[in-house]
Amino acid sequence: MALNNILIIEDDAFHATILSRLLKSLTSANIAVASNGQEGLDAISLATPDLIFCDLYMPDMDGVEFLRHFSDINISPDVVLTSSVSKDVQDSVIDMAISYGIRNISQLPKPVSKAGLADTLAHLCDTVFSPTIEVQPTGISEQEVRHALLHDEFEPYFQGHYCAKNHRLIGAEALVRWQHSHLGLLTPDKFLPVVFAGGLSYALSCKMLRVSLEAAAQWHRLGQKIQIAINVSPSDMEHEDFADKVLQAIEQARFPANKLTLEVTEVEITHDLGRALDNMTRLRMRGVTISIDDFGTGYSSISQLINSPFSELKIDRLFIERMSDSQKHFSALQCMINLGKSLDLKLVAEGIETPIQAKMMAKLGCDVLQGYYFNKPLSSKDFIQNALNQKQPETIK
């Protein structure tokens, strides 16, 4: 991440001056200072910051209110909270910010030290979000999405699933990408809002199901008989013909049903639970694994988890990210793992980015690990080539 403009939002002149001087000793960025949230918003309108340091307790507009208004602005700089309020309050503010869509947020406790600030800057500058796929398109239309569906421009990229005990490749999740004719390779956040708004989610899910199974069937013929996981939404499950379409795709690809996992995201409410259970049960009877995805962040109740035919529970990456700095998140993580084990569910942890996280999740009892620590999402060709070469990530020891 290049640091050209930094914004400090801090009402205490002494702390603002110290932070500004420390930043000037560590970076060559332009530094602007605002004394409250409103002044911070005004500063953003004049120059887009790459990094924001924000206090919480300030007069007029405090940091919490600033973050609420900031989330409506179409920019995404990193945000670092610098506050003396208690850590549990800061944790709640971070959760609130994430719910508003502010993903790149962290905290740096006061008083700020040069060493602590240097570590924060080093972490931010070393963070790479796949520049080859992080294109910033504008104005994608529903017509373009429909054209892409008709011309097979959507394709699966695969990220490995690894045994928590020995880090052996045992499966892969299919993640949708759009090979746009002008904008290059696009990630879902660039086009899914248009897909959902246009009522095209089911068509995209069916397309991904077909092409992902075709790729996985080819891997099986090459001797890599691994599990394939494909994402579907609860609204997909409510379609009367959903189970039939899945079974038809399995038959056409000549793929074993017991090697398919359907990951049902938890973040959407199921309006027709009866129809969803109908489809899930029919698929489970034929050997398909049904996984509840992003568990802990959505609307599912424990009774729904018990009464639905899930055989796998996938823990949301948020709890992995926060387990080392938030006792609440770590405790919640332990509860979810214990719940899953007591219900005899396979446990999958996503978002594994460090060896410490991999070791901890294995120790806590997770069965399967997934994340950039092992590999980034790859095209079908690159993924199977790595698997055939038995190429393990350099970070795995």
JSON list of N, CA and C in Angstrom, two decimals, residues 140-203:
[
{"chain": "A", "resi": 140, "resn": "ILE", "atom": "N", "xyz": [-20.82, -1.13, -13.86]},
{"chain": "A", "resi": 140, "resn": "ILE", "atom": "CA", "xyz": [-21.18, -2.42, -14.44]},
{"chain": "A", "resi": 140, "resn": "ILE", "atom": "C", "xyz": [-22.69, -2.52, -14.49]},
{"chain": "A", "resi": 141, "resn": "SER", "atom": "N", "xyz": [-23.23, -2.90, -15.63]},
{"chain": "A", "resi": 141, "resn": "SER", "atom": "CA", "xyz": [-24.67, -2.91, -15.83]},
{"chain": "A", "resi": 141, "resn": "SER", "atom": "C", "xyz": [-25.22, -4.33, -15.78]},
{"chain": "A", "resi": 142, "resn": "GLU", "atom": "N", "xyz": [-26.52, -4.43, -15.56]},
{"chain": "A", "resi": 142, "resn": "GLU", "atom": "CA", "xyz": [-27.19, -5.72, -15.59]},
{"chain": "A", "resi": 142, "resn": "GLU", "atom": "C", "xyz": [-27.06, -6.37, -16.97]},
{"chain": "A", "resi": 143, "resn": "GLN", "atom": "N", "xyz": [-27.10, -5.55, -18.01]},
{"chain": "A", "resi": 143, "resn": "GLN", "atom": "CA", "xyz": [-26.97, -6.07, -19.37]},
{"chain": "A", "resi": 143, "resn": "GLN", "atom": "C", "xyz": [-25.62, -6.76, -19.57]},
{"chain": "A", "resi": 144, "resn": "GLU", "atom": "N", "xyz": [-24.55, -6.17, -18.99]},
{"chain": "A", "resi": 144, "resn": "GLU", "atom": "CA", "xyz": [-23.22, -6.78, -19.08]},
{"chain": "A", "resi": 144, "resn": "GLU", "atom": "C", "xyz": [-23.19, -8.13, -18.37]},
{"chain": "A", "resi": 145, "resn": "VAL", "atom": "N", "xyz": [-23.86, -8.21, -17.21]},
{"chain": "A", "resi": 145, "resn": "VAL", "atom": "CA", "xyz": [-23.90, -9.46, -16.47]},
{"chain": "A", "resi": 145, "resn": "VAL", "atom": "C", "xyz": [-24.63, -10.54, -17.27]},
{"chain": "A", "resi": 146, "resn": "ARG", "atom": "N", "xyz": [-25.76, -10.16, -17.87]},
{"chain": "A", "resi": 146, "resn": "ARG", "atom": "CA", "xyz": [-26.51, -11.13, -18.69]},
{"chain": "A", "resi": 146, "resn": "ARG", "atom": "C", "xyz": [-25.67, -11.60, -19.87]},
{"chain": "A", "resi": 147, "resn": "HIS", "atom": "N", "xyz": [-24.95, -10.69, -20.49]},
{"chain": "A", "resi": 147, "resn": "HIS", "atom": "CA", "xyz": [-24.07, -11.04, -21.61]},
{"chain": "A", "resi": 147, "resn": "HIS", "atom": "C", "xyz": [-22.98, -12.01, -21.13]},
{"chain": "A", "resi": 148, "resn": "ALA", "atom": "N", "xyz": [-22.43, -11.74, -19.95]},
{"chain": "A", "resi": 148, "resn": "ALA", "atom": "CA", "xyz": [-21.38, -12.59, -19.40]},
{"chain": "A", "resi": 148, "resn": "ALA", "atom": "C", "xyz": [-21.89, -14.00, -19.12]},
{"chain": "A", "resi": 149, "resn": "LEU", "atom": "N", "xyz": [-23.12, -14.11, -18.63]},
{"chain": "A", "resi": 149, "resn": "LEU", "atom": "CA", "xyz": [-23.71, -15.42, -18.36]},
{"chain": "A", "resi": 149, "resn": "LEU", "atom": "C", "xyz": [-23.90, -16.21, -19.65]},
{"chain": "A", "resi": 150, "resn": "LEU", "atom": "N", "xyz": [-24.33, -15.52, -20.70]},
{"chain": "A", "resi": 150, "resn": "LEU", "atom": "CA", "xyz": [-24.57, -16.18, -21.98]},
{"chain": "A", "resi": 150, "resn": "LEU", "atom": "C", "xyz": [-23.28, -16.61, -22.66]},
{"chain": "A", "resi": 151, "resn": "HIS", "atom": "N", "xyz": [-22.20, -15.88, -22.43]},
{"chain": "A", "resi": 151, "resn": "HIS", "atom": "CA", "xyz": [-20.95, -16.13, -23.13]},
{"chain": "A", "resi": 151, "resn": "HIS", "atom": "C", "xyz": [-19.87, -16.74, -22.24]},
{"chain": "A", "resi": 152, "resn": "ASP", "atom": "N", "xyz": [-20.29, -17.32, -21.12]},
{"chain": "A", "resi": 152, "resn": "ASP", "atom": "CA", "xyz": [-19.37, -18.06, -20.24]},
{"chain": "A", "resi": 152, "resn": "ASP", "atom": "C", "xyz": [-18.16, -17.25, -19.80]},
{"chain": "A", "resi": 153, "resn": "GLU", "atom": "N", "xyz": [-18.40, -15.99, -19.44]},
{"chain": "A", "resi": 153, "resn": "GLU", "atom": "CA", "xyz": [-17.30, -15.15, -18.95]},
{"chain": "A", "resi": 153, "resn": "GLU", "atom": "C", "xyz": [-17.04, -15.35, -17.46]},
{"chain": "A", "resi": 154, "resn": "PHE", "atom": "N", "xyz": [-18.00, -15.98, -16.75]},
{"chain": "A", "resi": 154, "resn": "PHE", "atom": "CA", "xyz": [-17.78, -16.29, -15.33]},
{"chain": "A", "resi": 154, "resn": "PHE", "atom": "C", "xyz": [-17.07, -17.64, -15.24]},
{"chain": "A", "resi": 155, "resn": "GLU", "atom": "N", "xyz": [-16.08, -17.71, -14.38]},
{"chain": "A", "resi": 155, "resn": "GLU", "atom": "CA", "xyz": [-15.32, -18.95, -14.24]},
{"chain": "A", "resi": 155, "resn": "GLU", "atom": "C", "xyz": [-14.93, -19.16, -12.78]},
{"chain": "A", "resi": 156, "resn": "PRO", "atom": "N", "xyz": [-14.71, -20.43, -12.40]},
{"chain": "A", "resi": 156, "resn": "PRO", "atom": "CA", "xyz": [-14.30, -20.70, -11.02]},
{"chain": "A", "resi": 156, "resn": "PRO", "atom": "C", "xyz": [-12.79, -20.58, -10.85]},
{"chain": "A", "resi": 157, "resn": "TYR", "atom": "N", "xyz": [-12.41, -19.96, -9.74]},
{"chain": "A", "resi": 157, "resn": "TYR", "atom": "CA", "xyz": [-11.03, -20.03, -9.26]},
{"chain": "A", "resi": 157, "resn": "TYR", "atom": "C", "xyz": [-11.07, -20.87, -7.99]},
{"chain": "A", "resi": 158, "resn": "PHE", "atom": "N", "xyz": [-10.04, -21.64, -7.74]},
{"chain": "A", "resi": 158, "resn": "PHE", "atom": "CA", "xyz": [-10.10, -22.63, -6.67]},
{"chain": "A", "resi": 158, "resn": "PHE", "atom": "C", "xyz": [-9.06, -22.35, -5.58]},
{"chain": "A", "resi": 159, "resn": "GLN", "atom": "N", "xyz": [-9.54, -22.43, -4.33]},
{"chain": "A", "resi": 159, "resn": "GLN", "atom": "CA", "xyz": [-8.65, -22.30, -3.17]},
{"chain": "A", "resi": 159, "resn": "GLN", "atom": "C", "xyz": [-8.71, -23.60, -2.39]},
{"chain": "A", "resi": 160, "resn": "GLY", "atom": "N", "xyz": [-7.54, -24.13, -2.05]},
{"chain": "A", "resi": 160, "resn": "GLY", "atom": "CA", "xyz": [-7.46, -25.45, -1.47]},
{"chain": "A", "resi": 160, "resn": "GLY", "atom": "C", "xyz": [-8.02, -25.57, -0.06]},
{"chain": "A", "resi": 161, "resn": "HIS", "atom": "N", "xyz": [-8.50, -26.77, 0.24]},
{"chain": "A", "resi": 161, "resn": "HIS", "atom": "CA", "xyz": [-8.86, -27.18, 1.60]},
{"chain": "A", "resi": 161, "resn": "HIS", "atom": "C", "xyz": [-7.79, -28.17, 2.05]},
{"chain": "A", "resi": 162, "resn": "TYR", "atom": "N", "xyz": [-7.26, -27.95, 3.25]},
{"chain": "A", "resi": 162, "resn": "TYR", "atom": "CA", "xyz": [-6.14, -28.76, 3.73]},
{"chain": "A", "resi": 162, "resn": "TYR", "atom": "C", "xyz": [-6.48, -29.41, 5.07]},
{"chain": "A", "resi": 163, "resn": "CYS", "atom": "N", "xyz": [-6.03, -30.64, 5.22]},
{"chain": "A", "resi": 163, "resn": "CYS", "atom": "CA", "xyz": [-6.21, -31.35, 6.49]},
{"chain": "A", "resi": 163, "resn": "CYS", "atom": "C", "xyz": [-5.49, -30.58, 7.60]},
{"chain": "A", "resi": 164, "resn": "ALA", "atom": "N", "xyz": [-6.20, -30.32, 8.68]},
{"chain": "A", "resi": 164, "resn": "ALA", "atom": "CA", "xyz": [-5.62, -29.53, 9.77]},
{"chain": "A", "resi": 164, "resn": "ALA", "atom": "C", "xyz": [-4.45, -30.25, 10.44]},
{"chain": "A", "resi": 165, "resn": "LYS", "atom": "N", "xyz": [-4.45, -31.58, 10.39]},
{"chain": "A", "resi": 165, "resn": "LYS", "atom": "CA", "xyz": [-3.41, -32.34, 11.08]},
{"chain": "A", "resi": 165, "resn": "LYS", "atom": "C", "xyz": [-2.09, -32.39, 10.32]},
{"chain": "A", "resi": 166, "resn": "ASN", "atom": "N", "xyz": [-2.17, -32.59, 8.99]},
{"chain": "A", "resi": 166, "resn": "ASN", "atom": "CA", "xyz": [-0.92, -32.79, 8.24]},
{"chain": "A", "resi": 166, "resn": "ASN", "atom": "C", "xyz": [-0.77, -31.86, 7.04]},
{"chain": "A", "resi": 167, "resn": "HIS", "atom": "N", "xyz": [-1.73, -30.94, 6.85]},
{"chain": "A", "resi": 167, "resn": "HIS", "atom": "CA", "xyz": [-1.69, -29.96, 5.76]},
{"chain": "A", "resi": 167, "resn": "HIS", "atom": "C", "xyz": [-1.70, -30.60, 4.38]},
{"chain": "A", "resi": 168, "resn": "ARG", "atom": "N", "xyz": [-2.30, -31.79, 4.28]},
{"chain": "A", "resi": 168, "resn": "ARG", "atom": "CA", "xyz": [-2.44, -32.45, 2.98]},
{"chain": "A", "resi": 168, "resn": "ARG", "atom": "C", "xyz": [-3.66, -31.88, 2.25]},
{"chain": "A", "resi": 169, "resn": "LEU", "atom": "N", "xyz": [-3.53, -31.67, 0.93]},
{"chain": "A", "resi": 169, "resn": "LEU", "atom": "CA", "xyz": [-4.64, -31.17, 0.13]},
{"chain": "A", "resi": 169, "resn": "LEU", "atom": "C", "xyz": [-5.75, -32.22, 0.07]},
{"chain": "A", "resi": 170, "resn": "ILE", "atom": "N", "xyz": [-6.96, -31.83, 0.50]},
{"chain": "A", "resi": 170, "resn": "ILE", "atom": "CA", "xyz": [-8.07, -32.78, 0.49]},
{"chain": "A", "resi": 170, "resn": "ILE", "atom": "C", "xyz": [-9.30, -32.25, -0.24]},
{"chain": "A", "resi": 171, "resn": "GLY", "atom": "N", "xyz": [-9.26, -30.98, -0.65]},
{"chain": "A", "resi": 171, "resn": "GLY", "atom": "CA", "xyz": [-10.43, -30.43, -1.33]},
{"chain": "A", "resi": 171, "resn": "GLY", "atom": "C", "xyz": [-10.15, -29.03, -1.84]},
{"chain": "A", "resi": 172, "resn": "ALA", "atom": "N", "xyz": [-11.19, -28.41, -2.38]},
{"chain": "A", "resi": 172, "resn": "ALA", "atom": "CA", "xyz": [-11.05, -27.04, -2.90]},
{"chain": "A", "resi": 172, "resn": "ALA", "atom": "C", "xyz": [-12.42, -26.38, -2.93]},
{"chain": "A", "resi": 173, "resn": "GLU", "atom": "N", "xyz": [-12.41, -25.07, -2.72]},
{"chain": "A", "resi": 173, "resn": "GLU", "atom": "CA", "xyz": [-13.64, -24.28, -2.85]},
{"chain": "A", "resi": 173, "resn": "GLU", "atom": "C", "xyz": [-13.59, -23.53, -4.18]},
{"chain": "A", "resi": 174, "resn": "ALA", "atom": "N", "xyz": [-14.70, -23.56, -4.91]},
{"chain": "A", "resi": 174, "resn": "ALA", "atom": "CA", "xyz": [-14.82, -22.83, -6.17]},
{"chain": "A", "resi": 174, "resn": "ALA", "atom": "C", "xyz": [-15.30, -21.41, -5.87]},
{"chain": "A", "resi": 175, "resn": "LEU", "atom": "N", "xyz": [-14.54, -20.43, -6.30]},
{"chain": "A", "resi": 175, "resn": "LEU", "atom": "CA", "xyz": [-14.85, -19.02, -6.07]},
{"chain": "A", "resi": 175, "resn": "LEU", "atom": "C", "xyz": [-15.05, -18.33, -7.42]},
{"chain": "A", "resi": 176, "resn": "VAL", "atom": "N", "xyz": [-16.16, -17.65, -7.57]},
{"chain": "A", "resi": 176, "resn": "VAL", "atom": "CA", "xyz": [-16.50, -17.08, -8.88]},
{"chain": "A", "resi": 176, "resn": "VAL", "atom": "C", "xyz": [-15.62, -15.88, -9.22]},
{"chain": "A", "resi": 177, "resn": "ARG", "atom": "N", "xyz": [-15.18, -15.83, -10.47]},
{"chain": "A", "resi": 177, "resn": "ARG", "atom": "CA", "xyz": [-14.46, -14.69, -11.03]},
{"chain": "A", "resi": 177, "resn": "ARG", "atom": "C", "xyz": [-15.09, -14.37, -12.39]},
{"chain": "A", "resi": 178, "resn": "TRP", "atom": "N", "xyz": [-14.99, -13.12, -12.78]},
{"chain": "A", "resi": 178, "resn": "TRP", "atom": "CA", "xyz": [-15.52, -12.68, -14.07]},
{"chain": "A", "resi": 178, "resn": "TRP", "atom": "C", "xyz": [-14.36, -12.22, -14.95]},
{"chain": "A", "resi": 179, "resn": "GLN", "atom": "N", "xyz": [-14.15, -12.92, -16.05]},
{"chain": "A", "resi": 179, "resn": "GLN", "atom": "CA", "xyz": [-13.13, -12.53, -17.01]},
{"chain": "A", "resi": 179, "resn": "GLN", "atom": "C", "xyz": [-13.75, -11.51, -17.95]},
{"chain": "A", "resi": 180, "resn": "HIS", "atom": "N", "xyz": [-13.74, -10.24, -17.50]},
{"chain": "A", "resi": 180, "resn": "HIS", "atom": "CA", "xyz": [-14.39, -9.16, -18.23]},
{"chain": "A", "resi": 180, "resn": "HIS", "atom": "C", "xyz": [-13.56, -8.78, -19.45]},
{"chain": "A", "resi": 181, "resn": "SER", "atom": "N", "xyz": [-14.23, -8.53, -20.57]},
{"chain": "A", "resi": 181, "resn": "SER", "atom": "CA", "xyz": [-13.52, -8.27, -21.82]},
{"chain": "A", "resi": 181, "resn": "SER", "atom": "C", "xyz": [-12.70, -6.99, -21.78]},
{"chain": "A", "resi": 182, "resn": "HIS", "atom": "N", "xyz": [-13.10, -6.01, -20.97]},
{"chain": "A", "resi": 182, "resn": "HIS", "atom": "CA", "xyz": [-12.39, -4.74, -20.91]},
{"chain": "A", "resi": 182, "resn": "HIS", "atom": "C", "xyz": [-11.70, -4.49, -19.57]},
{"chain": "A", "resi": 183, "resn": "LEU", "atom": "N", "xyz": [-12.29, -4.99, -18.49]},
{"chain": "A", "resi": 183, "resn": "LEU", "atom": "CA", "xyz": [-11.81, -4.67, -17.15]},
{"chain": "A", "resi": 183, "resn": "LEU", "atom": "C", "xyz": [-10.90, -5.74, -16.55]},
{"chain": "A", "resi": 184, "resn": "GLY", "atom": "N", "xyz": [-10.72, -6.85, -17.25]},
{"chain": "A", "resi": 184, "resn": "GLY", "atom": "CA", "xyz": [-9.86, -7.89, -16.73]},
{"chain": "A", "resi": 184, "resn": "GLY", "atom": "C", "xyz": [-10.59, -8.81, -15.76]},
{"chain": "A", "resi": 185, "resn": "LEU", "atom": "N", "xyz": [-9.83, -9.45, -14.90]},
{"chain": "A", "resi": 185, "resn": "LEU", "atom": "CA", "xyz": [-10.39, -10.43, -13.98]},
{"chain": "A", "resi": 185, "resn": "LEU", "atom": "C", "xyz": [-10.97, -9.74, -12.75]},
{"chain": "A", "resi": 186, "resn": "LEU", "atom": "N", "xyz": [-12.27, -9.92, -12.53]},
{"chain": "A", "resi": 186, "resn": "LEU", "atom": "CA", "xyz": [-12.98, -9.22, -11.46]},
{"chain": "A", "resi": 186, "resn": "LEU", "atom": "C", "xyz": [-13.35, -10.17, -10.33]},
{"chain": "A", "resi": 187, "resn": "THR", "atom": "N", "xyz": [-13.23, -9.69, -9.10]},
{"chain": "A", "resi": 187, "resn": "THR", "atom": "CA", "xyz": [-13.66, -10.43, -7.92]},
{"chain": "A", "resi": 187, "resn": "THR", "atom": "C", "xyz": [-15.14, -10.16, -7.65]},
{"chain": "A", "resi": 188, "resn": "PRO", "atom": "N", "xyz": [-15.80, -11.02, -6.85]},
{"chain": "A", "resi": 188, "resn": "PRO", "atom": "CA", "xyz": [-17.25, -10.92, -6.68]},
{"chain": "A", "resi": 188, "resn": "PRO", "atom": "C", "xyz": [-17.75, -9.59, -6.15]},
{"chain": "A", "resi": 189, "resn": "ASP", "atom": "N", "xyz": [-16.97, -8.91, -5.30]},
{"chain": "A", "resi": 189, "resn": "ASP", "atom": "CA", "xyz": [-17.45, -7.65, -4.75]},
{"chain": "A", "resi": 189, "resn": "ASP", "atom": "C", "xyz": [-17.69, -6.60, -5.82]},
{"chain": "A", "resi": 190, "resn": "LYS", "atom": "N", "xyz": [-17.11, -6.80, -7.01]},
{"chain": "A", "resi": 190, "resn": "LYS", "atom": "CA", "xyz": [-17.27, -5.83, -8.09]},
{"chain": "A", "resi": 190, "resn": "LYS", "atom": "C", "xyz": [-18.57, -6.03, -8.86]},
{"chain": "A", "resi": 191, "resn": "PHE", "atom": "N", "xyz": [-19.14, -7.25, -8.81]},
{"chain": "A", "resi": 191, "resn": "PHE", "atom": "CA", "xyz": [-20.31, -7.50, -9.65]},
{"chain": "A", "resi": 191, "resn": "PHE", "atom": "C", "xyz": [-21.50, -8.15, -8.95]},
{"chain": "A", "resi": 192, "resn": "LEU", "atom": "N", "xyz": [-21.31, -8.76, -7.77]},
{"chain": "A", "resi": 192, "resn": "LEU", "atom": "CA", "xyz": [-22.43, -9.43, -7.12]},
{"chain": "A", "resi": 192, "resn": "LEU", "atom": "C", "xyz": [-23.59, -8.50, -6.78]},
{"chain": "A", "resi": 193, "resn": "PRO", "atom": "N", "xyz": [-23.34, -7.25, -6.36]},
{"chain": "A", "resi": 193, "resn": "PRO", "atom": "CA", "xyz": [-24.49, -6.37, -6.12]},
{"chain": "A", "resi": 193, "resn": "PRO", "atom": "C", "xyz": [-25.39, -6.23, -7.35]},
{"chain": "A", "resi": 194, "resn": "VAL", "atom": "N", "xyz": [-24.80, -6.17, -8.54]},
{"chain": "A", "resi": 194, "resn": "VAL", "atom": "CA", "xyz": [-25.59, -6.08, -9.77]},
{"chain": "A", "resi": 194, "resn": "VAL", "atom": "C", "xyz": [-26.30, -7.41, -10.04]},
{"chain": "A", "resi": 195, "resn": "VAL", "atom": "N", "xyz": [-25.61, -8.51, -9.75]},
{"chain": "A", "resi": 195, "resn": "VAL", "atom": "CA", "xyz": [-26.21, -9.84, -9.94]},
{"chain": "A", "resi": 195, "resn": "VAL", "atom": "C", "xyz": [-27.46, -9.99, -9.08]},
{"chain": "A", "resi": 196, "resn": "PHE", "atom": "N", "xyz": [-27.36, -9.63, -7.80]},
{"chain": "A", "resi": 196, "resn": "PHE", "atom": "CA", "xyz": [-28.50, -9.78, -6.90]},
{"chain": "A", "resi": 196, "resn": "PHE", "atom": "C", "xyz": [-29.61, -8.80, -7.25]},
{"chain": "A", "resi": 197, "resn": "ALA", "atom": "N", "xyz": [-29.24, -7.57, -7.58]},
{"chain": "A", "resi": 197, "resn": "ALA", "atom": "CA", "xyz": [-30.25, -6.56, -7.93]},
{"chain": "A", "resi": 197, "resn": "ALA", "atom": "C", "xyz": [-31.03, -6.96, -9.17]},
{"chain": "A", "resi": 198, "resn": "GLY", "atom": "N", "xyz": [-30.37, -7.65, -10.10]},
{"chain": "A", "resi": 198, "resn": "GLY", "atom": "CA", "xyz": [-31.03, -8.05, -11.34]},
{"chain": "A", "resi": 198, "resn": "GLY", "atom": "C", "xyz": [-31.72, -9.40, -11.26]},
{"chain": "A", "resi": 199, "resn": "GLY", "atom": "N", "xyz": [-31.72, -10.01, -10.07]},
{"chain": "A", "resi": 199, "resn": "GLY", "atom": "CA", "xyz": [-32.37, -11.31, -9.92]},
{"chain": "A", "resi": 199, "resn": "GLY", "atom": "C", "xyz": [-31.66, -12.43, -10.67]},
{"chain": "A", "resi": 200, "resn": "LEU", "atom": "N", "xyz": [-30.33, -12.31, -10.80]},
{"chain": "A", "resi": 200, "resn": "LEU", "atom": "CA", "xyz": [-29.56, -13.26, -11.60]},
{"chain": "A", "resi": 200, "resn": "LEU", "atom": "C", "xyz": [-28.73, -14.22, -10.75]},
{"chain": "A", "resi": 201, "resn": "SER", "atom": "N", "xyz": [-28.95, -14.21, -9.45]},
{"chain": "A", "resi": 201, "resn": "SER", "atom": "CA", "xyz": [-28.16, -15.04, -8.54]},
{"chain": "A", "resi": 201, "resn": "SER", "atom": "C", "xyz": [-28.31, -16.52, -8.85]},
{"chain": "A", "resi": 202, "resn": "TYR", "atom": "N", "xyz": [-29.53, -16.96, -9.09]},
{"chain": "A", "resi": 202, "resn": "TYR", "atom": "CA", "xyz": [-29.77, -18.38, -9.34]},
{"chain": "A", "resi": 202, "resn": "TYR", "atom": "C", "xyz": [-29.11, -18.83, -10.64]},
{"chain": "A", "resi": 203, "resn": "ALA", "atom": "N", "xyz": [-29.20, -17.98, -11.66]},
{"chain": "A", "resi": 203, "resn": "ALA", "atom": "CA", "xyz": [-28.57, -18.32, -12.94]},
{"chain": "A", "resi": 203, "resn": "ALA", "atom": "C", "xyz": [-27.06, -18.43, -12.79]}
]
